[in-house]
Short mmCIF file of C-alpha atoms in Angstrom, two decimals:
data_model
loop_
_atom_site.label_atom_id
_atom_site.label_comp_id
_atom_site.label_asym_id
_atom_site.label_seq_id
_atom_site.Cartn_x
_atom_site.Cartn_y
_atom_site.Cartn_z
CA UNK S 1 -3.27 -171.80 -184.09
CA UNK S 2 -2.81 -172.37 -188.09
CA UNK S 3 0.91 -173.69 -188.13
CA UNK S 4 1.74 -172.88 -191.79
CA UNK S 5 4.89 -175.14 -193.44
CA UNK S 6 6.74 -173.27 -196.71
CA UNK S 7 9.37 -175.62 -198.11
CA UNK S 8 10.63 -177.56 -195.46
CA UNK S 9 10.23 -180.92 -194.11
CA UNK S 10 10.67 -180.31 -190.10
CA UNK S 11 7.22 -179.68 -189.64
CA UNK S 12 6.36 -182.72 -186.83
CA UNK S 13 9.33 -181.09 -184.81
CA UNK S 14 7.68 -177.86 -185.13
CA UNK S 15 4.22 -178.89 -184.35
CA UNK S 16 5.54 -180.77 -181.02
CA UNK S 17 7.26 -178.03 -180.11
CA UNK S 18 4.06 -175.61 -180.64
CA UNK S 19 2.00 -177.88 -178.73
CA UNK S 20 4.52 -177.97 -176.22
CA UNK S 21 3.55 -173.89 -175.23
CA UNK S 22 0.23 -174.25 -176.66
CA UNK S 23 -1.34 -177.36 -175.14
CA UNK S 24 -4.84 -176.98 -174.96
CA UNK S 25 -5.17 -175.23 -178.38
CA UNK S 26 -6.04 -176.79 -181.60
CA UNK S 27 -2.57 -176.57 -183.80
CA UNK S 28 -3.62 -177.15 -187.45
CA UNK S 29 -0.74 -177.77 -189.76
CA UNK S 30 -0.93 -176.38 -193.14
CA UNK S 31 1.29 -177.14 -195.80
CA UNK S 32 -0.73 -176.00 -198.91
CA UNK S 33 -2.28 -172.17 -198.88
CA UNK S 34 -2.72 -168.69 -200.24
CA UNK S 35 -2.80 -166.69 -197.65
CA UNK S 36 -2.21 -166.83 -193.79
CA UNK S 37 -5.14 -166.79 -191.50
CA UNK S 38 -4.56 -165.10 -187.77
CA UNK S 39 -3.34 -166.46 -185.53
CA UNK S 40 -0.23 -168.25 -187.33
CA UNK S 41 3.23 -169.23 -187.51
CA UNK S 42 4.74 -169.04 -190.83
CA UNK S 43 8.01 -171.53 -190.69
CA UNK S 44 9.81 -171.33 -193.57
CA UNK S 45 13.40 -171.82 -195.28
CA UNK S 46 14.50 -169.68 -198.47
CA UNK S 47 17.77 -168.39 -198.64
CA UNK S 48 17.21 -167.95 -194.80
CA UNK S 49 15.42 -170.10 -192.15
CA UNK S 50 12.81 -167.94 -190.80
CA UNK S 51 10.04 -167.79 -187.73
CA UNK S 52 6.89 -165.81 -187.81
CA UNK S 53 4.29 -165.37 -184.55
CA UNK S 54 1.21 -163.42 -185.72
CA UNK S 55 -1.53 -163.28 -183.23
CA UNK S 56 -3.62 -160.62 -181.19
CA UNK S 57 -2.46 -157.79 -183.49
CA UNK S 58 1.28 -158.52 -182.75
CA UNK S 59 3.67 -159.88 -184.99
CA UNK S 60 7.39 -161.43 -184.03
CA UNK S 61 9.63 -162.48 -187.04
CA UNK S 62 12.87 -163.90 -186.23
CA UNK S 63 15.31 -165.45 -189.02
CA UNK S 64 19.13 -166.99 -189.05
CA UNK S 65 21.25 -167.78 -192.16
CA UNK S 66 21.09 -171.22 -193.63
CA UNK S 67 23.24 -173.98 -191.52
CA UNK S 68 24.22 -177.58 -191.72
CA UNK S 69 20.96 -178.22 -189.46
CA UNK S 70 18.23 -176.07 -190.53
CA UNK S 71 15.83 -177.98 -188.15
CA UNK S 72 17.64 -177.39 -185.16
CA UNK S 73 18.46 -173.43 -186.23
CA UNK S 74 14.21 -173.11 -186.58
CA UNK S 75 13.19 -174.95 -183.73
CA UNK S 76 15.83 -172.16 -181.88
CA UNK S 77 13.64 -169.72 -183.74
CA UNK S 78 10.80 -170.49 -183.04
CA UNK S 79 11.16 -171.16 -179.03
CA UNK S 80 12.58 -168.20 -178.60
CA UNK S 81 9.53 -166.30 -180.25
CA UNK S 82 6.79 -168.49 -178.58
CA UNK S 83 8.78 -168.28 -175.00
CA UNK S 84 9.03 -164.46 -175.21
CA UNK S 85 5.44 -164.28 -175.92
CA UNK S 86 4.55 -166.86 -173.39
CA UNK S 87 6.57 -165.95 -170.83
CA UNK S 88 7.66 -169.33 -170.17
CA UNK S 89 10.45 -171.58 -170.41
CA UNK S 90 10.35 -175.30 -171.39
CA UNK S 91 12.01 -177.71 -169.02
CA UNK S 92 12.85 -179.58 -171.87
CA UNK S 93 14.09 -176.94 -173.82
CA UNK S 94 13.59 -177.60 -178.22
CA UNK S 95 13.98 -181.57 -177.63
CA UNK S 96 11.22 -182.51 -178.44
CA UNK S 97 11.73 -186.90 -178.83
CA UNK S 98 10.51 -189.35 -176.62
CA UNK S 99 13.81 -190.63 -175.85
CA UNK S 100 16.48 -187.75 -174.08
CA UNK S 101 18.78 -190.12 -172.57
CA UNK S 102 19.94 -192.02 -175.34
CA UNK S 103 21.02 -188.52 -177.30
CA UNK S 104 22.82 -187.09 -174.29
CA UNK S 105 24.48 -190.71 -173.85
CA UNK S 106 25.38 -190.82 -177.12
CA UNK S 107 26.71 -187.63 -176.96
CA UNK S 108 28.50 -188.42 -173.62
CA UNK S 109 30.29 -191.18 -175.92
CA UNK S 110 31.70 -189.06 -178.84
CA UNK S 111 32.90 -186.02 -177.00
CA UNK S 112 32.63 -186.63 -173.01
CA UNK S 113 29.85 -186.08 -170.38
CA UNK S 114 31.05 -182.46 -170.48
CA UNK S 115 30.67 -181.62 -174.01
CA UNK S 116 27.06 -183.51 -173.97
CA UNK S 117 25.74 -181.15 -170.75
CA UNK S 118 27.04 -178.17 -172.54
CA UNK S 119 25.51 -179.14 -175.88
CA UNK S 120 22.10 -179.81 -173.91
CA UNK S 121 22.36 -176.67 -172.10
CA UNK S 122 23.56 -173.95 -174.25
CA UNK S 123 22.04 -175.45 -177.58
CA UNK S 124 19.27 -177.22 -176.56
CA UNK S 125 18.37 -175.13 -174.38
CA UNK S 126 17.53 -177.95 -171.79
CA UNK S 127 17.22 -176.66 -167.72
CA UNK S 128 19.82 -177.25 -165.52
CA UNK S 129 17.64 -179.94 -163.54
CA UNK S 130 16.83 -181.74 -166.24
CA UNK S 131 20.75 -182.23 -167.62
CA UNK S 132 21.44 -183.23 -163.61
CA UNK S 133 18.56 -185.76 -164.31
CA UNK S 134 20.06 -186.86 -167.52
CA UNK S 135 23.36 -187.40 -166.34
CA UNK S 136 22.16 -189.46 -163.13
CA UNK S 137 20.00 -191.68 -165.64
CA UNK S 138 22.66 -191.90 -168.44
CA UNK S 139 24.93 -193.12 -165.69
CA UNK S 140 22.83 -195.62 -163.93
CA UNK S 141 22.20 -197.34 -167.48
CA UNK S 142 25.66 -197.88 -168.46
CA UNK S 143 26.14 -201.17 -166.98
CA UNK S 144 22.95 -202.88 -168.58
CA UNK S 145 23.56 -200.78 -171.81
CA UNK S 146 27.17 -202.82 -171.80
CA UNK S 147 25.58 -206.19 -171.76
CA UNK S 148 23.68 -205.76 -175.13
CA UNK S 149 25.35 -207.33 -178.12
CA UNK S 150 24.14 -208.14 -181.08
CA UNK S 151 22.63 -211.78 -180.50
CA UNK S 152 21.10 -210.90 -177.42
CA UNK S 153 17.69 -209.87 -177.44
CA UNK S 154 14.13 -208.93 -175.24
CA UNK S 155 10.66 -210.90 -175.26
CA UNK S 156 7.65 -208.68 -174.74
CA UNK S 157 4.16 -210.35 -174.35
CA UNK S 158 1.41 -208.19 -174.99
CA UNK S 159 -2.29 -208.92 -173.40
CA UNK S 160 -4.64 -205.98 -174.59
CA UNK S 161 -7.11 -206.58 -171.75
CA UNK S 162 -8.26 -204.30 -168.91
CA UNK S 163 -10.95 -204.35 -166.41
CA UNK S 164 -12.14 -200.74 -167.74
CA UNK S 165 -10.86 -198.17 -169.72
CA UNK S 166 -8.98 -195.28 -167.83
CA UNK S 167 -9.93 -192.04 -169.19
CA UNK S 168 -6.43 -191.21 -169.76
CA UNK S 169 -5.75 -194.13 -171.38
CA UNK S 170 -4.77 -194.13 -175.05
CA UNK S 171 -3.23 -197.96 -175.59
CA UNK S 172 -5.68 -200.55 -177.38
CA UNK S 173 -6.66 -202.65 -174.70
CA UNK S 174 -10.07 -203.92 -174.27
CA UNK S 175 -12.25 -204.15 -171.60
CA UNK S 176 -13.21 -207.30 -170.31
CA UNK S 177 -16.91 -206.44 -170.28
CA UNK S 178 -16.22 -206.36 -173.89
CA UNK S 179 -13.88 -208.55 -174.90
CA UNK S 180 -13.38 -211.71 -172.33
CA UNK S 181 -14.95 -213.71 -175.32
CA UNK S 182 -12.05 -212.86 -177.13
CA UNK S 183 -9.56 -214.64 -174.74
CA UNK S 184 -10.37 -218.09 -175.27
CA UNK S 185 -9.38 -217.46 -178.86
CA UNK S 186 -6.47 -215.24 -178.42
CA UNK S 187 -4.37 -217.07 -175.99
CA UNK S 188 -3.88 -220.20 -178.10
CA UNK S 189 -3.04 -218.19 -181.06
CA UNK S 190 -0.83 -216.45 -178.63
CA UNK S 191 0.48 -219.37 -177.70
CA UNK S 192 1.53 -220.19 -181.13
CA UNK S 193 3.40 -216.73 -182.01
CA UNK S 194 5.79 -217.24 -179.30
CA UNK S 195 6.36 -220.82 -180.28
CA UNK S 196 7.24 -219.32 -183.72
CA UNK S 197 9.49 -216.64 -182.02
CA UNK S 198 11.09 -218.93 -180.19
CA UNK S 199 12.23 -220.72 -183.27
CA UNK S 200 13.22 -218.15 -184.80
CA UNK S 201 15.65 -217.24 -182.31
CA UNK S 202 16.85 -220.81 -181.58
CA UNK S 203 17.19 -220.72 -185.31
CA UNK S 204 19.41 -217.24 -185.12
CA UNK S 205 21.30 -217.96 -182.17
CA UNK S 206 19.84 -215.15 -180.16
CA UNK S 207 20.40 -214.88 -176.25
CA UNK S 208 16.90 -213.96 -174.27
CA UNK S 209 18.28 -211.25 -171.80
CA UNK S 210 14.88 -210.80 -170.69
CA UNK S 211 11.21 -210.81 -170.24
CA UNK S 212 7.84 -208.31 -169.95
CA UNK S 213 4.97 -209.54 -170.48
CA UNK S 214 2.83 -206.23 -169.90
CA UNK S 215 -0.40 -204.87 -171.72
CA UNK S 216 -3.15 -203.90 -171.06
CA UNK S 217 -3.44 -206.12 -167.64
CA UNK S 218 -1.78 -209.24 -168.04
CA UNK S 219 -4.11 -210.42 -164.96
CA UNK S 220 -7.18 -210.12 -165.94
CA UNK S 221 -6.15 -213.20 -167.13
CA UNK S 222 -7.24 -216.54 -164.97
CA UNK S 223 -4.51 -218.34 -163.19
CA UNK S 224 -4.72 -221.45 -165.55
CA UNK S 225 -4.64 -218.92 -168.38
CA UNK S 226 -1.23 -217.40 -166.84
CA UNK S 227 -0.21 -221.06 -166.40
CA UNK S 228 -0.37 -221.63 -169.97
CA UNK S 229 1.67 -218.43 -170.84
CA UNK S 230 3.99 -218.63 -168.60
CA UNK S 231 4.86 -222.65 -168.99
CA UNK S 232 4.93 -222.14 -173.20
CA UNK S 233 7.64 -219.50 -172.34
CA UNK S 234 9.47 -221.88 -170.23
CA UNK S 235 9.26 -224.46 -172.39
CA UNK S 236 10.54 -222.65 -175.26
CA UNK S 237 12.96 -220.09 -174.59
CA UNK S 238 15.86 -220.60 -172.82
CA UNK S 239 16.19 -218.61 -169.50
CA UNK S 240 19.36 -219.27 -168.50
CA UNK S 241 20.85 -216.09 -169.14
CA UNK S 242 17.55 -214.43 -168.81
CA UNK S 243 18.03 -211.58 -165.90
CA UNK S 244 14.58 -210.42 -165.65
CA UNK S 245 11.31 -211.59 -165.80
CA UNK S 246 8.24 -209.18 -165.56
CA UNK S 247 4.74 -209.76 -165.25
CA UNK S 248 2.52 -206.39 -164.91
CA UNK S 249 -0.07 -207.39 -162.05
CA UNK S 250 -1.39 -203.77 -162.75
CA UNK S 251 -4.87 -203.38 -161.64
CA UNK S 252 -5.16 -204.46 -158.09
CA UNK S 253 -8.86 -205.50 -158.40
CA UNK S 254 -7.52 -208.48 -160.71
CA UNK S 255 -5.01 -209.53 -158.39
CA UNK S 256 -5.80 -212.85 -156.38
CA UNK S 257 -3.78 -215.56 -154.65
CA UNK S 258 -4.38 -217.83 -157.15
CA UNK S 259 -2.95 -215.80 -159.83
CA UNK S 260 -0.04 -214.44 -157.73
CA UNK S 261 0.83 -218.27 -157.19
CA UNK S 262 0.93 -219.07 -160.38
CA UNK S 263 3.20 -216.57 -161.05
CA UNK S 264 4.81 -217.41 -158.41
CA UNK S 265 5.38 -221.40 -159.54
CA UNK S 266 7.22 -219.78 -162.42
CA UNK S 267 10.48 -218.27 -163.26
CA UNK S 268 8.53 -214.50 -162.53
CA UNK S 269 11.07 -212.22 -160.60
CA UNK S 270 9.26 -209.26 -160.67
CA UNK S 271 5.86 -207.69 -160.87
CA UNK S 272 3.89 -204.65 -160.83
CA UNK S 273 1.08 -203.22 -158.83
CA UNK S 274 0.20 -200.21 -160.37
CA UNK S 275 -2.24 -197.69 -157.94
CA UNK S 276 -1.41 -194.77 -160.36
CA UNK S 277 -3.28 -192.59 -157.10
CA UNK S 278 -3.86 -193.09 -153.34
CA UNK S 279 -6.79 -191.22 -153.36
CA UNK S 280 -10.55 -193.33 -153.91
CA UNK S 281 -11.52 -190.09 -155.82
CA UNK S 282 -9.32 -189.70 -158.10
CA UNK S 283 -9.64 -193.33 -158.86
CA UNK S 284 -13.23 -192.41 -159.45
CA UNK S 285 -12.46 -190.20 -161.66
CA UNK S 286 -10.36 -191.73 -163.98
CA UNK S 287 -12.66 -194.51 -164.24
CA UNK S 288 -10.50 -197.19 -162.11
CA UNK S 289 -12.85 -199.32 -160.05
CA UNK S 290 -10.78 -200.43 -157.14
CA UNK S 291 -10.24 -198.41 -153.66
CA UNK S 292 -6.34 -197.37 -152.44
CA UNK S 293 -7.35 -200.09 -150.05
CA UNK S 294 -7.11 -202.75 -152.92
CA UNK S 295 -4.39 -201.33 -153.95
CA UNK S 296 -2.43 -201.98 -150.30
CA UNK S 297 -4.05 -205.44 -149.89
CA UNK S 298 -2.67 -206.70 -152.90
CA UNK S 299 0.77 -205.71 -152.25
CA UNK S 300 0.59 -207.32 -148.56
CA UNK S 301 -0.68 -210.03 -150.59
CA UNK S 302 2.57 -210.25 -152.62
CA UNK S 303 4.84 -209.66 -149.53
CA UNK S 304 3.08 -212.21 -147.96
CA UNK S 305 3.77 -215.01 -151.41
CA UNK S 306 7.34 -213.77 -151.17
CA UNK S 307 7.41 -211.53 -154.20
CA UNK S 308 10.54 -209.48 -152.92
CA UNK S 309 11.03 -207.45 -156.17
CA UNK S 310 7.59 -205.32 -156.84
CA UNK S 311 7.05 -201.98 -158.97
CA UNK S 312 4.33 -199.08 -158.77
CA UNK S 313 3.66 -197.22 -161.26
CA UNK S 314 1.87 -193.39 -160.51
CA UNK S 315 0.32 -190.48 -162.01
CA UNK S 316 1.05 -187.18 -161.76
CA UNK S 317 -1.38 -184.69 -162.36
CA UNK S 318 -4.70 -187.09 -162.84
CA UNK S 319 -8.31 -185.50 -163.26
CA UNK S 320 -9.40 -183.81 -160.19
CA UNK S 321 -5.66 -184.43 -158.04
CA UNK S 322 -4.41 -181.80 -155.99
CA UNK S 323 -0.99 -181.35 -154.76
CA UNK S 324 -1.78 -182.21 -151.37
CA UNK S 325 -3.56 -185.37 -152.83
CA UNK S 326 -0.51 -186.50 -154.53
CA UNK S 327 1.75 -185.96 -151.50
CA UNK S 328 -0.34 -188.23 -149.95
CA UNK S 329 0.23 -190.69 -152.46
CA UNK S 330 3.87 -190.98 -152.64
CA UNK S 331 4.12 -191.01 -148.32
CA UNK S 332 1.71 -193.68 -149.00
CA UNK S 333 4.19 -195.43 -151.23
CA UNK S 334 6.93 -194.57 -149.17
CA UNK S 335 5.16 -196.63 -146.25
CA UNK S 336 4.52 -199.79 -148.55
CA UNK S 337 8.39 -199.72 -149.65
CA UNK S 338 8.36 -201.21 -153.00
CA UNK S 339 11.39 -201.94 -155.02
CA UNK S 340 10.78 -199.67 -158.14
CA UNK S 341 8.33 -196.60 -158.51
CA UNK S 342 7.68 -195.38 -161.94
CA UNK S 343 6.38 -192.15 -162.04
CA UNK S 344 4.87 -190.84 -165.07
CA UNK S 345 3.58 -187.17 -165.91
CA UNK S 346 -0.20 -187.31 -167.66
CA UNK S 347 0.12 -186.92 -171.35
CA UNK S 348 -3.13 -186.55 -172.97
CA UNK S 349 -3.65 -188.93 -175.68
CA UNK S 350 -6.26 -187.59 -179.14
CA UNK S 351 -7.95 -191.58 -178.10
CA UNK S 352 -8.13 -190.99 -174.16
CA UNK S 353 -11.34 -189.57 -172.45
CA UNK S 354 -9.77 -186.95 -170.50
CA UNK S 355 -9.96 -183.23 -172.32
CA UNK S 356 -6.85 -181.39 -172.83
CA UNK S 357 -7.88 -178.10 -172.00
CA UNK S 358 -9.51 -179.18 -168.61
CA UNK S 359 -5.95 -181.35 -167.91
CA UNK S 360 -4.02 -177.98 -168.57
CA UNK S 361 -6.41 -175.94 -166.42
CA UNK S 362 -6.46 -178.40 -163.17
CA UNK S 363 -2.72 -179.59 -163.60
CA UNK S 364 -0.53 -176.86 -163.91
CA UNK S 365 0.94 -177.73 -160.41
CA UNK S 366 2.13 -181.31 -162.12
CA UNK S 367 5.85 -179.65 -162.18
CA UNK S 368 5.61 -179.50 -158.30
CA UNK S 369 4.07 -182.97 -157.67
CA UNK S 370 6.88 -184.32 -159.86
CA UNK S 371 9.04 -182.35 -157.68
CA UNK S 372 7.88 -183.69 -154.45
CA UNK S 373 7.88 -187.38 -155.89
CA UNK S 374 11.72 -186.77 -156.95
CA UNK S 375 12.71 -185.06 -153.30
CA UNK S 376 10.54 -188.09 -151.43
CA UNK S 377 11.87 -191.06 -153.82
CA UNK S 378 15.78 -189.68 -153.31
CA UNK S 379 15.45 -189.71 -149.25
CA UNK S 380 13.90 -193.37 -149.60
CA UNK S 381 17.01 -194.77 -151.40
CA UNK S 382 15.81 -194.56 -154.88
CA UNK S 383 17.72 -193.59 -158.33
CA UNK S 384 16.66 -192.61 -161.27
CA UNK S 385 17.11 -194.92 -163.91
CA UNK S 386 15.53 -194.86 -166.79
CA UNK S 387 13.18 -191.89 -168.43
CA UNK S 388 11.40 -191.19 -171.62
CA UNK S 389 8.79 -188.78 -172.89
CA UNK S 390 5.67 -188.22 -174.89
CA UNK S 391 3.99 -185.86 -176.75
CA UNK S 392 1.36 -183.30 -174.95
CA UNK S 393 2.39 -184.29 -171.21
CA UNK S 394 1.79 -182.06 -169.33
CA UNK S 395 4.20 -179.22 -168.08
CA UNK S 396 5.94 -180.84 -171.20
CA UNK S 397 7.52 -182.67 -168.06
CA UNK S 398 8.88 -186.58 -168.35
CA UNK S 399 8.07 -190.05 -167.20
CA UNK S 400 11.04 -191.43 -164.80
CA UNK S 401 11.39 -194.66 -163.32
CA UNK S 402 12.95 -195.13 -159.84
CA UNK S 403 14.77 -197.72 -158.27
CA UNK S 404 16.96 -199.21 -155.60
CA UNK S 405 20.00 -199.86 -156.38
CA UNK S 406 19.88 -204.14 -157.55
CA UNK S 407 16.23 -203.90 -158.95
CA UNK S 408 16.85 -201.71 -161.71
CA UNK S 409 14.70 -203.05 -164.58
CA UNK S 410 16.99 -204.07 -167.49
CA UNK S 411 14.21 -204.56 -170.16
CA UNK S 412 13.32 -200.80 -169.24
CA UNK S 413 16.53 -199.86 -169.95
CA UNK S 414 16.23 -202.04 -173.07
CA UNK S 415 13.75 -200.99 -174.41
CA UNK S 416 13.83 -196.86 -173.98
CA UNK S 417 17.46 -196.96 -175.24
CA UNK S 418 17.37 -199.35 -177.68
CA UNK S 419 20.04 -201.21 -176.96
CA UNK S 420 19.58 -204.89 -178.70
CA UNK S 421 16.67 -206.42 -180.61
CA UNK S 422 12.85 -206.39 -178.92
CA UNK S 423 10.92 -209.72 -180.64
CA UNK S 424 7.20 -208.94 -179.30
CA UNK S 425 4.22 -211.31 -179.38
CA UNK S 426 0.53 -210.54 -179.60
CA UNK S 427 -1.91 -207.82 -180.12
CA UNK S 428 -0.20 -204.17 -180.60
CA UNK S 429 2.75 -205.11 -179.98
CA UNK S 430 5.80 -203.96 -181.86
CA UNK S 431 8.95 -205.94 -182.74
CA UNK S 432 12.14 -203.61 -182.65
CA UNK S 433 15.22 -204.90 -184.73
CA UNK S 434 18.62 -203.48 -184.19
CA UNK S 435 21.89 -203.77 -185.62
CA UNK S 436 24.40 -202.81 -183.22
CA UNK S 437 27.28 -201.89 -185.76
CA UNK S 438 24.90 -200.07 -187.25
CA UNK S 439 22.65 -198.51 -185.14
CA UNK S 440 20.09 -199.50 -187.92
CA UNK S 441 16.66 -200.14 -186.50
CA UNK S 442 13.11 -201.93 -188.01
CA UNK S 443 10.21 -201.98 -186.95
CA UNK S 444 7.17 -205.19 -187.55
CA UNK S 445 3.95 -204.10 -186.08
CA UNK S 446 1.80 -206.40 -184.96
CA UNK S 447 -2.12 -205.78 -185.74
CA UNK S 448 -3.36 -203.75 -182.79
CA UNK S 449 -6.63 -204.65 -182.12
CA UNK S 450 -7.54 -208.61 -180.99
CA UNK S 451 -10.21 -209.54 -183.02
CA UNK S 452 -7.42 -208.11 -185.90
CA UNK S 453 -5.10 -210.26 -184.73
CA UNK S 454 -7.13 -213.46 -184.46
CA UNK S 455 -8.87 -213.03 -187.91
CA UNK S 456 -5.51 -212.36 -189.41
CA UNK S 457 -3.04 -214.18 -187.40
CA UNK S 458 -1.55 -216.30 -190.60
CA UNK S 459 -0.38 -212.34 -192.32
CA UNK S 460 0.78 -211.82 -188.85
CA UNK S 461 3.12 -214.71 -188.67
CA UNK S 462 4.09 -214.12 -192.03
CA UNK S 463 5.30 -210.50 -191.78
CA UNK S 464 7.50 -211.93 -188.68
CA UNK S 465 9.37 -214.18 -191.18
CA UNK S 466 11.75 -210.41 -191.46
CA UNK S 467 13.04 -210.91 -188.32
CA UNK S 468 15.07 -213.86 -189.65
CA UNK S 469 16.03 -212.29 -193.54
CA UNK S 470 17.15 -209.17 -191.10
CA UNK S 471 19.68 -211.25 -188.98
CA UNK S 472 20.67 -212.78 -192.33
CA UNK S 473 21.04 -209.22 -193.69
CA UNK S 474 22.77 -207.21 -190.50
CA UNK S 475 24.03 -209.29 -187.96
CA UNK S 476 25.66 -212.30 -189.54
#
């Protein structure tokens, strides 16, 4: 589909949105042309916004007078054109960000919960169960979103290394086949960016609220190696008001007794053991090389340590998963009783393995396993309490994370809403400043890749210097 742009400036909305209805297409975006090649959608604003569908020897136009949000008036447009000739309404509705909950929240705040369900339903065109969804998170976050101020803040550690790549996978993480020669020079560099982020907020005054170190798999790792992280935290942050601290065991073929004690000798309150599926197959599939077996060992393994706070994280709608194959996933969660359950929808990545077309084509049941997963996870005791979305997931569905009530994670919260500063340390990660009076937000990206950020780690520290010249600037 050739999505043609004529003088606007809306056109990543409009693309998302396409994609949205047509996922496994190619959607080429054309802002420079002289004439319009079938099949297209001419968006455009003149003295009118106006919509064009032209495909299969059918043509739709649609077009509304000029408003005080011409974006919103043409995304309107141009659902309503590509749902009629889809047949097919988006759970969703137009939204098409990554982060639902803090708009209806904020919305909540300026003219009452009532006003922002309305405004979701009637203009949005959001579904019913997905403002009841909004309003359940929105309300489960509004204790945790109350303790952010503006000196307190979130440390996220990032280690970009996995046992394999998944083929859905679309973070840079390396494997270790690849890259364990990389460690021994990463970590003490590492080591040295959070010593210099610790500084800086001793320096600033800022209160650590608390901690994720996540990746990647922060255990493919050794246990001295997690010793060393986890001790240069300790020593240089102070934890006292620190309410959380998360270490992503992830991939149960790198979890071991010795690593789960060393955690364990630390000030870690929480981990994850992330199956993503029950079923060996699907594993196969996806390129994970551990067994649902593994996966149930090394929780017992955890119980058995005394790790009383543990997440898993699943997939819904995985290469070559069935319904009936996912049901049998979350009763096999249900048996193992973890704290927190994050389940996310597949979104197909332009860097993962899996193809789009053949994720649309087995998946379009995804809707019904999320379904399931919500009916299952609410008889067990669980809320929903926190929720964000990507680009091409399928269903154009959402990722939610479930919880009992107590072992909500705050730096979820945190870090989907936005709620106070996020100082991140190593390769990929992303440091997110906020002003709170001003809703003002900055972003310093770390370099992505780990031979990047060893080769380059000086430029690195430097560009972090910002994070004190912005506290000077916005938060004095």
């Amino acid at each position: 589909m050739n999505l043609y742009i004529q003088n606007h400036k809306y056109h990543y909305e409009m693309e998302n949105l396409t994609r949205a209805f047509l996922f496994s297409e190619d959607v080429r975006v054309i802002h420079e042309y002289e004439t319009l090649c079938e099949p297209y959608i001419l968006t455009s604003v003149t003295d009118r916004v106006c919509v064009t569908v032209s495909a299969d020897g059918c043509c739709d136009v649609m077009e509304a007078p000029l408003s005080d949000d011409d974006e919103l008036t043409m995304a309107r447009l141009l659902y309503a054109l590509l749902s009629k000739r889809f047949d097919r309404e988006l759970p969703w509705g137009v939204l098409t960000g990554v982060r639902p909950i803090k708009l209806f929240s904020t919305l909540a705040s300026e003219n009452g919960e009532e006003a922002a369900a309305r405004y979701f339903r009637d203009t949005l065109l959001v579904s019913e169960e997905k403002i009841a969804l909004a309003q359940t998170v929105a309300a489960n976050q509004r204790e945790f979103i109350a303790r952010s101020g503006k000196r307190t803040f979130s440390l996220y550690v990032s280690i970009p290394f996995c046992p394999t790549r998944c083929n859905y996978c679309s973070f840079v993480s390396q494997s270790i086949e690849k890259a364990k020669k990389l460690i021994g020079e990463y970590l003490p560099l590492l080591l040295n960016e959070i010593r210099y982020t610790a500084d800086l907020a001793k320096e600033l005054g800022l209160q650590l609220a608390s901690v994720y170190i996540g990746g990647g798999t922060p255990t493919t790792l050794s246990a001295e190696q997690l010793d060393l992280l986890l001790t240069e935290i300790e020593a240089d942050f102070d934890l006292s008001d620190c309410t959380e601290f998360t270490v992503e065991a992830g991939r149960p073929d790198t979890v071991t007794r010795e690593k789960l004690l060393a955690l364990k000798r630390h000030a870690v309150t929480r981990i994850s053991v992330n199956p993503q599926t029950f079923s060996d197959s699907v594993l196969e599939a996806i390129g994970r090389k551990h067994t649902a077996q593994q996966t149930i060992d090394a929780f017992r393994l955890a119980r058995e340590l005394g790790f009383d706070n543990i997440n898993m994280d699943l997939i819904a709608g995985l290469t070559t998963d069935t319904p009936d194959s996912f049901r049998r996933t979350i009763d096999s969660v249900r048996a193992l009783d973890p704290e927190s359950v994050t389940v996310h929808t597949l979104a197909v990545k332009r860097s993962a393995r899996v193809n789009a077309a053949d994720a649309e084509r087995e998946h379009g049941y995804t809707e019904e396993m999320l379904g399931y997963a919500s009916e299952q996870l609410t008889d067990g005791g669980y809320e929903p309490y926190y929720l964000y979305r990507q680009s091409k997931m399928l269903s154009n569905l959402e990722n939610v994370g479930w919880a009992k009530p107590g072992y909500f994670s705050p730096y979820n919260i945190y870090i989907m809403e936005e709620t106070h500063s996020i100082l991140a340390c190593g390769a990929g990660a992303v440091t997110k400043l906020r002003d709170t009076a001003s809703n003002h937000l900055e972003r310093i990206f770390n370099f992505k890749f780990p031979y990047e950020y060893i080769s380059r780690f000086d430029e690195l520290i430097a560009r972090k210097d910002r994070v004190r010249s912005f506290y000077d600037e916005y938060n004095r």
